[in-house]
C-alpha positions as MATLAB code, in Angstrom:
seq = 'MIEVLLVTNSAQNIRIAWRHFCTDDYNAVSAVNNDEAIKTLVTRKSKVIPVFYCGSDTDCFIDFYRKLRAEKKTADTPLVVLADAKWTKALSEYVHLKNTCVMGVTVSSAKLLDVMKIAATGGFEKAAPRPAGQSDRR';
ca = [
      15.375   -1.531    4.971;
      11.858   -0.615    3.857;
       9.732    1.373    6.302;
       6.194   -0.066    6.431;
       2.970    1.039    8.082;
       0.566   -1.889    8.181;
      -2.988   -0.532    8.325;
      -6.186   -2.460    8.917;
      -9.325   -2.288   11.012;
      -8.586   -5.001   13.584;
      -5.786   -6.551   15.593;
      -6.743   -9.953   14.119;
      -6.064   -8.627   10.618;
      -2.687   -7.273   11.768;
      -1.726  -10.779   12.921;
      -2.754  -12.282    9.567;
      -0.705   -9.869    7.479;
       2.198   -9.322    9.901;
       3.962  -12.553    8.864;
       5.108  -10.832    5.669;
       6.960   -8.092    7.565;
       8.910  -10.123   10.143;
      12.145  -10.191    8.134;
      15.233   -8.004    8.143;
      13.992   -6.371    4.913;
      11.385   -4.322    6.777;
      10.971   -1.991    9.693;
       7.231   -2.251   10.326;
       4.729   -0.574   12.609;
       0.953   -0.933   12.589;
      -2.240    1.058   13.001;
      -5.826   -0.137   13.469;
      -7.343    3.306   13.032;
      -7.363    5.188    9.730;
      -6.881    8.610   11.314;
      -3.934    7.316   13.351;
      -2.423    5.835   10.190;
      -2.691    9.110    8.255;
      -1.194   11.014   11.189;
       1.737    8.573   11.275;
       2.333    8.966    7.539;
       2.239   12.767    7.773;
       4.507   13.091   10.819;
       7.194   10.477   10.080;
      10.462   11.952    8.855;
      11.417    8.926    6.759;
       9.433    7.628    3.786;
       6.906    5.044    4.947;
       4.998    2.721    2.620;
       1.459    2.061    3.825;
       0.255   -1.508    3.384;
      -3.477   -1.940    3.914;
      -4.806   -5.393    4.732;
      -8.353   -5.572    3.382;
     -10.026   -8.463    5.169;
     -13.733   -9.061    5.510;
     -15.035   -5.804    4.014;
     -13.832   -2.850    1.988;
     -15.523    0.037    3.836;
     -12.522    0.670    6.085;
     -10.178    0.468    3.097;
     -12.194    2.950    1.026;
     -12.197    5.371    3.974;
      -8.421    5.024    4.348;
      -7.805    5.404    0.622;
      -9.883    8.604    0.435;
      -8.088   10.105    3.447;
      -4.679    9.110    2.055;
      -5.347   10.785   -1.296;
      -7.065   13.858    0.254;
      -4.125   14.711    2.527;
      -1.656   16.969    0.703;
       1.444   15.254    2.142;
       0.263   11.733    1.285;
      -1.681   12.259   -1.948;
       0.988   10.617   -4.117;
       2.187    8.019   -1.613;
       2.481    4.512   -3.065;
       0.015    2.105   -1.451;
       0.145   -1.679   -1.292;
      -3.097   -3.530   -0.590;
      -3.134   -7.103    0.659;
      -6.632   -8.427    0.142;
      -8.583  -11.579    0.805;
      -9.355  -13.558   -2.344;
     -12.889  -12.195   -2.721;
     -11.612   -8.588   -2.795;
      -8.421   -8.972   -4.838;
     -10.124   -9.075   -8.237;
     -12.653   -6.360   -7.426;
     -10.038   -3.927   -6.134;
      -7.504   -4.606   -8.865;
      -9.783   -4.806  -11.917;
     -12.946   -2.846  -11.236;
     -11.793    0.112   -9.142;
      -9.190    2.625  -10.364;
      -6.788    3.197   -7.488;
      -4.022    5.768   -7.974;
      -0.428    4.611   -7.329;
      -1.673    1.391   -5.749;
      -0.779   -2.289   -6.119;
      -3.395   -4.852   -5.030;
      -2.177   -8.344   -4.153;
      -3.620  -11.401   -2.471;
      -2.720  -11.908    1.164;
      -1.182  -15.262    0.167;
       1.447  -13.536   -2.003;
       4.929  -14.978   -1.650;
       7.388  -13.057    0.477;
       9.734  -12.690   -2.506;
       7.019  -11.199   -4.751;
       5.892   -8.838   -1.990;
       9.473   -7.685   -1.446;
       9.789   -6.914   -5.173;
       6.592   -4.844   -5.042;
       7.703   -3.060   -1.870;
      11.010   -2.122   -3.517;
       9.083   -0.557   -6.410;
       6.913    1.353   -3.936;
       9.986    2.552   -2.038;
      11.538    3.950   -5.202;
       8.597    6.123   -6.169;
       5.608    3.937   -6.740;
       3.610    2.208   -9.379;
       2.815    5.047  -11.762;
       6.294    6.194  -12.688;
       6.816    6.426  -16.423;
       8.919    3.656  -17.884;
      12.294    4.923  -19.124;
      12.561    5.423  -22.870;
      15.192    3.535  -24.834;
      18.212    5.641  -25.836;
      17.523    7.742  -28.896;
      13.719    7.884  -28.473;
      11.923   11.126  -27.699;
       8.406   12.250  -26.839;
       7.872   13.796  -30.272;
       5.537   12.042  -32.660;
];
């Protein structure tokens, strides 16, 4: 089971994104305050994957992202962003986000589960394994 913290700036946004996390694959909680979300991530004993739903604007997301990366205990935490169509391209192509996967909120449940499994096993910036017999030397 994947532990999820769904973060956004309104209860309405939680309801929009929550449908993805109502299966037996997830144990999900939510936060509508960035400081509360960071506190939850820092204090939880088990590994929790934050999922930020970026709805009508990106200001709240940028604030959350900065706090997530500034906190020593969460600096390398994988982050999944579900974004409305108008933000998906901007956040995935024009902004460099460390250890982050940006997806549209209409992503299929199967695709999201695949991404969440990657996040749960270390994130999106792990080096790909080298084929047997290859080394780092050039």
